[in-house]
mmCIF file of C-alpha atoms in Angstrom:
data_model
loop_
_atom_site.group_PDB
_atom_site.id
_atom_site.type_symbol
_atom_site.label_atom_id
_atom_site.label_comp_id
_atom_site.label_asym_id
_atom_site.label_seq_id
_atom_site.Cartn_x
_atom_site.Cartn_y
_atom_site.Cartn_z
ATOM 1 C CA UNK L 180 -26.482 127.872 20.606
ATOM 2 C CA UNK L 181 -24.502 127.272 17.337
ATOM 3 C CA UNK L 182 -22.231 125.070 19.055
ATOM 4 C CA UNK L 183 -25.405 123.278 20.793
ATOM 5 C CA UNK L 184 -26.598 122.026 17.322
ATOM 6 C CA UNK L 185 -23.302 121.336 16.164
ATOM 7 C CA UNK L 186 -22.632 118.600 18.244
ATOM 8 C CA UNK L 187 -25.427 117.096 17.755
ATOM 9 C CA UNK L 188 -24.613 116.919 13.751
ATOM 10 C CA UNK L 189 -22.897 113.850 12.851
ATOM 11 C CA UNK L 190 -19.459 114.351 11.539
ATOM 12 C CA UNK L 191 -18.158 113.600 8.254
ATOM 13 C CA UNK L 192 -15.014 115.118 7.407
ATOM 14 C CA UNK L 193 -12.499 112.920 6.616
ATOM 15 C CA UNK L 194 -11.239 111.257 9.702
ATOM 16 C CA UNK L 195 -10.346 108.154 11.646
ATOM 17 C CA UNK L 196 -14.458 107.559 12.160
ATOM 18 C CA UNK L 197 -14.601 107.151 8.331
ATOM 19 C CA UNK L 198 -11.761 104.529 7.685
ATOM 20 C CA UNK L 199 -13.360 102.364 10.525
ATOM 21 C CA UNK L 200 -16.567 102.381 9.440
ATOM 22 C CA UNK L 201 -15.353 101.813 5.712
ATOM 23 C CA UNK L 202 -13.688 98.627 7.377
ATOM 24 C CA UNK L 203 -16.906 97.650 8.998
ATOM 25 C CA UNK L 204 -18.901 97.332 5.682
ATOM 26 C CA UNK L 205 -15.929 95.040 4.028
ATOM 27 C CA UNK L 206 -16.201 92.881 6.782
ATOM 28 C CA UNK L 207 -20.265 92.801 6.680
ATOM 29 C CA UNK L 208 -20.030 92.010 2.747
ATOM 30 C CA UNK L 209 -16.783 89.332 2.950
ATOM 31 C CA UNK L 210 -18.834 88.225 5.483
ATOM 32 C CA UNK L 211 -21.785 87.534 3.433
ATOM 33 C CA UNK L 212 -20.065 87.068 0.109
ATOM 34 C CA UNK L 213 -17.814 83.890 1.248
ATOM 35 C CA UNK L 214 -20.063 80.757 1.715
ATOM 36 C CA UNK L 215 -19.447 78.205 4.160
ATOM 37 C CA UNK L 216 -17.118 75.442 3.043
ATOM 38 C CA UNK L 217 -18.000 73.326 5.847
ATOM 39 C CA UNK L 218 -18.759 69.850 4.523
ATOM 40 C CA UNK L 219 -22.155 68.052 5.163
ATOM 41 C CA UNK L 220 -22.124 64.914 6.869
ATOM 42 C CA UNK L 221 -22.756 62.385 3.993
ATOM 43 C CA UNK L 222 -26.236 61.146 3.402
ATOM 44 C CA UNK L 223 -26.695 57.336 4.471
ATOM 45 C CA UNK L 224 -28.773 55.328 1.607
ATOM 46 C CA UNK L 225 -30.426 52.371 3.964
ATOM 47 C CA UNK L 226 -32.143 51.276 1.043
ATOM 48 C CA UNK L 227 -29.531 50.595 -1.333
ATOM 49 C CA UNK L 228 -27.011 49.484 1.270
ATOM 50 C CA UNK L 229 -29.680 46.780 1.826
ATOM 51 C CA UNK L 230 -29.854 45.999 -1.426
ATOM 52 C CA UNK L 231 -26.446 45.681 -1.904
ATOM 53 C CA UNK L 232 -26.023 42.733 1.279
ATOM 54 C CA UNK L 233 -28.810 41.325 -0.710
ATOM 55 C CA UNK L 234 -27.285 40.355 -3.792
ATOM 56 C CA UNK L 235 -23.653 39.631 -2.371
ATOM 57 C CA UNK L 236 -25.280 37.206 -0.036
ATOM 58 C CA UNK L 237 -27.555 35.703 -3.307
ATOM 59 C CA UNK L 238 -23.922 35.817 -5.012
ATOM 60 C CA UNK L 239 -22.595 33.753 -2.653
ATOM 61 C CA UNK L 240 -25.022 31.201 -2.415
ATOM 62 C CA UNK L 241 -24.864 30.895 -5.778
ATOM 63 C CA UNK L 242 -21.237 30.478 -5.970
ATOM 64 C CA UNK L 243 -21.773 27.678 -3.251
ATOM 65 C CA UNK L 244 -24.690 25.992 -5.374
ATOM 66 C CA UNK L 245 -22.304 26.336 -8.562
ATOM 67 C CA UNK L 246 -19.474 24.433 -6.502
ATOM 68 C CA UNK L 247 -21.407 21.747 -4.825
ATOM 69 C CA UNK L 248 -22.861 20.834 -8.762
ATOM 70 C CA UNK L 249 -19.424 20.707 -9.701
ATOM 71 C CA UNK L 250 -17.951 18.246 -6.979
ATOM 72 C CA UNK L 251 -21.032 16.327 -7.220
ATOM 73 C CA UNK L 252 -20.376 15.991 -11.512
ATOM 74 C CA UNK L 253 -17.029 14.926 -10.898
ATOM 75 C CA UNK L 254 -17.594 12.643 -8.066
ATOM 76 C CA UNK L 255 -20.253 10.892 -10.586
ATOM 77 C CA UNK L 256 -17.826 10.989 -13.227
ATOM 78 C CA UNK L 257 -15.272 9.574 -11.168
ATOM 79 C CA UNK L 258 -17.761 6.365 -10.251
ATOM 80 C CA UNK L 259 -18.505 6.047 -14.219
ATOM 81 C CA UNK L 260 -15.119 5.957 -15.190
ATOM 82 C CA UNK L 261 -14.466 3.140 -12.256
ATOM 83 C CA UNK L 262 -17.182 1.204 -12.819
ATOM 84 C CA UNK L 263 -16.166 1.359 -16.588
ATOM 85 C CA UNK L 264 -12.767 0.182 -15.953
ATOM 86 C CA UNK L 265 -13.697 -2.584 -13.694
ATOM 87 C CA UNK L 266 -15.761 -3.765 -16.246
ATOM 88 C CA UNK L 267 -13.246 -3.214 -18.866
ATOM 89 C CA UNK L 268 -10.797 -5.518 -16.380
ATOM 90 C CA UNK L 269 -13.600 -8.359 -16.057
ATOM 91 C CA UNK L 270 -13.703 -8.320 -20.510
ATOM 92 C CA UNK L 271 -9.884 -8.707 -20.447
ATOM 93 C CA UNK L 272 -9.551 -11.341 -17.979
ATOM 94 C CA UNK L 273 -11.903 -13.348 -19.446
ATOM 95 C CA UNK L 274 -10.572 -13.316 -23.020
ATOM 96 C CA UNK L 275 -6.439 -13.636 -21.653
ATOM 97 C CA UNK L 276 -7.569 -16.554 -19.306
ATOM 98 C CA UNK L 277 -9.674 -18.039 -22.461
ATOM 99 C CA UNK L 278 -6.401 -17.778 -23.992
ATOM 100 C CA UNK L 279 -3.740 -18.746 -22.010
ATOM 101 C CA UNK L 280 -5.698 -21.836 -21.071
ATOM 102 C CA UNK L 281 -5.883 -22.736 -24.758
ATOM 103 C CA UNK L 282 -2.518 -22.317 -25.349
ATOM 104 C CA UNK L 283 -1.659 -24.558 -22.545
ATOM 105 C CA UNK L 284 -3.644 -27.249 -23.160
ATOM 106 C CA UNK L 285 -2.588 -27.503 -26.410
ATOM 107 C CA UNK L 286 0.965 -27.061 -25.766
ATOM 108 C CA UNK L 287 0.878 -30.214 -23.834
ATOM 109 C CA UNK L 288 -1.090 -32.033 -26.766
ATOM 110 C CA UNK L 289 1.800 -30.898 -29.066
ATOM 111 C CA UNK L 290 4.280 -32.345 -26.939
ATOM 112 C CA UNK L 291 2.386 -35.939 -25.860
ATOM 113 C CA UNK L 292 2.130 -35.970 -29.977
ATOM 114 C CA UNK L 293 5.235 -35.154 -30.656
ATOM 115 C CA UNK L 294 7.027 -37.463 -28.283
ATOM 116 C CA UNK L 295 4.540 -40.394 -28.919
ATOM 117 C CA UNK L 296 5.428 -40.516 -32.405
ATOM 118 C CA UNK L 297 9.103 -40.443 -32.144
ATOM 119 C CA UNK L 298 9.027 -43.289 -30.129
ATOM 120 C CA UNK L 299 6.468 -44.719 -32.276
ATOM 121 C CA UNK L 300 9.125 -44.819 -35.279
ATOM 122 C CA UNK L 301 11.953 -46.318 -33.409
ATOM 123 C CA UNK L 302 10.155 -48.996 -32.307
ATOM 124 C CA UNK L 303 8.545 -49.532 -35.626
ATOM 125 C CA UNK L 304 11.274 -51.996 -36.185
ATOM 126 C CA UNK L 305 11.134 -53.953 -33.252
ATOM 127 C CA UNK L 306 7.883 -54.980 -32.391
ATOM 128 C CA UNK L 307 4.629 -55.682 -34.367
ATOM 129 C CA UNK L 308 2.018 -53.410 -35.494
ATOM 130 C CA UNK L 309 -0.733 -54.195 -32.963
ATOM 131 C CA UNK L 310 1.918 -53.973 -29.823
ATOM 132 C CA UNK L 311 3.347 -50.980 -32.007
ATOM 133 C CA UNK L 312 -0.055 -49.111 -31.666
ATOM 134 C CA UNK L 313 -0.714 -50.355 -27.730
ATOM 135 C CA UNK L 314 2.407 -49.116 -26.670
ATOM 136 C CA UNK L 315 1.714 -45.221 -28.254
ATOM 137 C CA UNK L 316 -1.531 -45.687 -26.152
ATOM 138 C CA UNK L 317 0.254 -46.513 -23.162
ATOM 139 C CA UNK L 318 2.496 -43.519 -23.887
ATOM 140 C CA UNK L 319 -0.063 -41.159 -24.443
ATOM 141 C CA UNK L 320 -1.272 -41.909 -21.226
ATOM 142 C CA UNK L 321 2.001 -42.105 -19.415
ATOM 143 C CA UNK L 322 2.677 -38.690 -20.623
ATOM 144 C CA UNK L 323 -0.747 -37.712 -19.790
ATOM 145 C CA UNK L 324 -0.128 -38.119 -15.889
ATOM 146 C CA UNK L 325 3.499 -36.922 -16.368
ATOM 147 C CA UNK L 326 2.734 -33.632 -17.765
ATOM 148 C CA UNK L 327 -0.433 -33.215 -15.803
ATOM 149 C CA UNK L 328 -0.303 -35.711 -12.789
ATOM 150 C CA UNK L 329 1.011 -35.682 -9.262
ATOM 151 C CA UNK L 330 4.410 -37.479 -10.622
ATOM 152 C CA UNK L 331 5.390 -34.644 -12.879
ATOM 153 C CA UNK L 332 6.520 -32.134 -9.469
ATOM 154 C CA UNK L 333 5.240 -28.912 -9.331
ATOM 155 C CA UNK L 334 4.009 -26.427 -12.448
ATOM 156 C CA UNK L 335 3.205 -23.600 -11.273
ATOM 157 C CA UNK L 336 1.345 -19.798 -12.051
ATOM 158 C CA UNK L 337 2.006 -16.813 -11.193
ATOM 159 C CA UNK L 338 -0.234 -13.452 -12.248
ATOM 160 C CA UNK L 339 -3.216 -11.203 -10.992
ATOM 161 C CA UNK L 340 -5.397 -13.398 -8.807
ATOM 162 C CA UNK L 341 -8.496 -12.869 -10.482
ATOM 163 C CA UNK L 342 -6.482 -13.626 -14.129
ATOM 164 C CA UNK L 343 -5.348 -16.954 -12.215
ATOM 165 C CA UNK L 344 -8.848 -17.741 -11.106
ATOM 166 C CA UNK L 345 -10.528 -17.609 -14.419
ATOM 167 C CA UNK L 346 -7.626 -19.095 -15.856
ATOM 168 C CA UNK L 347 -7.575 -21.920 -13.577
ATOM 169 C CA UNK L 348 -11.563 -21.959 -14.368
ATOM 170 C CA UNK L 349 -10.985 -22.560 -18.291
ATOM 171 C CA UNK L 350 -8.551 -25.185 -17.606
ATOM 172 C CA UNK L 351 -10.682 -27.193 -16.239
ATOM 173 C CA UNK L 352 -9.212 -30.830 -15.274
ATOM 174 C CA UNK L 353 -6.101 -29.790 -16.138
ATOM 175 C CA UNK L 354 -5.954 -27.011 -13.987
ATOM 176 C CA UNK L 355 -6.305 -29.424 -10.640
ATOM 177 C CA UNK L 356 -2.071 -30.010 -11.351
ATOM 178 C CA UNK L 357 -1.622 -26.556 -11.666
ATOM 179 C CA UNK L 358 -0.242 -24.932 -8.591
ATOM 180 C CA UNK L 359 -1.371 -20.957 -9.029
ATOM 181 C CA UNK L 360 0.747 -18.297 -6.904
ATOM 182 C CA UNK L 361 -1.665 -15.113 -6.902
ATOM 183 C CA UNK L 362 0.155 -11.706 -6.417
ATOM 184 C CA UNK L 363 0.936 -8.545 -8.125
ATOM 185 C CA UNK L 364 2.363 -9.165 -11.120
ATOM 186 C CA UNK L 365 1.641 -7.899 -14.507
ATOM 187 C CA UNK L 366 2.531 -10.114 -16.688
ATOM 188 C CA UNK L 367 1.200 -14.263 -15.959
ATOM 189 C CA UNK L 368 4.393 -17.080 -15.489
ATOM 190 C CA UNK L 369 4.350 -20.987 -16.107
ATOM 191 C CA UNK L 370 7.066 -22.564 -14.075
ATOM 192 C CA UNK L 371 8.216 -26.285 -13.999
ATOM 193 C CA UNK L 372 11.257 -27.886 -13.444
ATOM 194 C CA UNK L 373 12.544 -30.148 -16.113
ATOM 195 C CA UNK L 374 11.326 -33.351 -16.886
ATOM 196 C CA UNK L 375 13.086 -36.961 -17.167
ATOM 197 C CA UNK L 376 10.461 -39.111 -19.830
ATOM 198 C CA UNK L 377 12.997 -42.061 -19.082
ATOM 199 C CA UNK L 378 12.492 -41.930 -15.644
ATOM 200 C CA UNK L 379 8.932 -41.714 -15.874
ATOM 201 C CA UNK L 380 8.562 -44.339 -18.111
ATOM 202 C CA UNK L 381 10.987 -46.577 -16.488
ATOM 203 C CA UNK L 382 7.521 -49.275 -15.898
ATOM 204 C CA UNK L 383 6.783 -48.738 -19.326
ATOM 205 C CA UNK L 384 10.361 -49.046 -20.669
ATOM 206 C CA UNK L 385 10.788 -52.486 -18.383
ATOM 207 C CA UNK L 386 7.840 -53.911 -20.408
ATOM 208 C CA UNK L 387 8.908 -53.265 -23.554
ATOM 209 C CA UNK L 388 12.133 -54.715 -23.023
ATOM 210 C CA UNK L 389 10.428 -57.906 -21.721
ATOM 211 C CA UNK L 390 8.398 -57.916 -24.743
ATOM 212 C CA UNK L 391 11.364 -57.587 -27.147
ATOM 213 C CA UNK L 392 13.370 -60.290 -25.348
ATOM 214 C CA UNK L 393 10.424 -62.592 -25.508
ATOM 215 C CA UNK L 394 10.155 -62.223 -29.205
ATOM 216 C CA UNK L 395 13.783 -62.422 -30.266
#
């Protein structure tokens, strides 16, 4: 009967049974001491990823705004400073045609004056006062239609074509025996060839000769 109940005793000497069951409650507390290192899947934020899309698109369309003011401020500046300098061009055309025209017409009145009274003195001895003072007349004229007549062969301009047209404008009369050569040049040329005063005066020259071998 003794060996009845002591079976059904549970055994705890120090044997194999003890070291696994020792082993058992490690595992059971590693088991419950180590947590799980598992990462989470990351929370999504709808709300401020919407937000976010929000202001880059109001970013953008104000970086579109800010560039569309800018090309439209320079393209206005642009037409200013155009219109400003075609003004500018009309101002300076008017005052180099206002003076190139008065240089040339008095030019020519400095050289009709000049020649009319050289020839006025050598004939001072020859012929009387009164014929004296017709024949400068009739010089002033004859050099009249050589330096500004059909006779005198071509005098011609060359410059900017609107410098030439307000030039010719200013000359008035005398720009009629001006040929003018538009192009692109800077800078405005006269041309002529050179001019015989004998030969245009030969008429003139004839008279006076008559006239002085009448009186003598």
């Amino acid at each position: 009967m003794s060996g009845a109940i002591a079976s059904l005793l549970e055994d705890f000497s120090s044997g194999p049974r003890s070291e696994a069951l020792g082993i058992g409650i490690l595992r059971a507390a590693k088991a419950v001491a180590e947590p799980d290192l598992t990462p989470s899947p990351p929370v999504v934020d709808r709300q401020a990823e919407l937000l976010k899309a929000v202001e880059a698109k109001v970013r953008a369309e104000e970086r579109d705004a800010a560039r569309l003011q800018l090309e439209e401020a320079v393209a206005a500046e642009r037409t200013r400073y155009e219109d400003e300098l075609a003004s500018q061009r009309v101002i300076w055309v008017e005052q180099q045609a206002g003076q190139l025209s008065t240089l040339i017409v008095a030019g020519i009145g400095r050289i009709e004056s000049m020649l009319s009274e050289r020839v006025a003195n050598i004939l001072i001895p020859f012929v009387s006062e009164a014929f004296r003072q017709q024949s400068i007349t009739e010089l002033k004229e004859a050099l009249a239609t050589l330096l500004l007549g059909e006779e005198m062969g071509p005098m011609k301009i060359a410059g900017p074509e609107d410098l030439l047209q307000a030039l010719k404008a200013n000359l008035g009369p005398h720009g009629a025996a001006i040929e003018f050569l538009p192009g692109d040049h800077v800078e405005v040329s006269v041309i002529t060839r050179d001019t015989t005063v004998q030969t245009q005066l030969q008429a003139w020259s004839d008279r006076l000769e008559q006239v002085l071998k009448a009186e003598s």
